[in-house]
Amino acid sequence: MTQPNWQEYEQHKEWERQEKQDHFRVAAGMMEFLGVVVGIVAILVLLALLFSLLNWLGQDFAGTFSILRTRFQ
């Protein structure tokens, strides 16, 4: 009588362990997905900042050279 109860107990514990493991796998998958999304957003923001910096730099060079051109004429 003790043996079937022990087997049921072991099966129940194994089922609980599998269920917890599945929950952790789902959570890990969601965190990985969110990490990829945040990484893509960060890359896009950094690209926008880079293009903004290059645009500002081009305008600054144009302004500086136009001032130098007018002083030497």
Phi, psi and omega in degrees: 000328182287325183299311180298322178296320179295319178295318177297318179298314179297318178297319179295317178296319178296320178296318178296319179297316178297320180295317177296319180297320177296320178296318178294323178296317179296315179297319179294321178295319179293320178295322177296317178298314179296324177297320178294316180297314179297321178297318179295317178298318179297318178297317179296319178296316180295323176295319178297318177296320179296314179294324176296317179297316180295321178296315178298318181296318177297318178294322179294317177297317180298318178294318181295315181289329177291323176294316180295322180296318181288331179284330182269358179267000000 
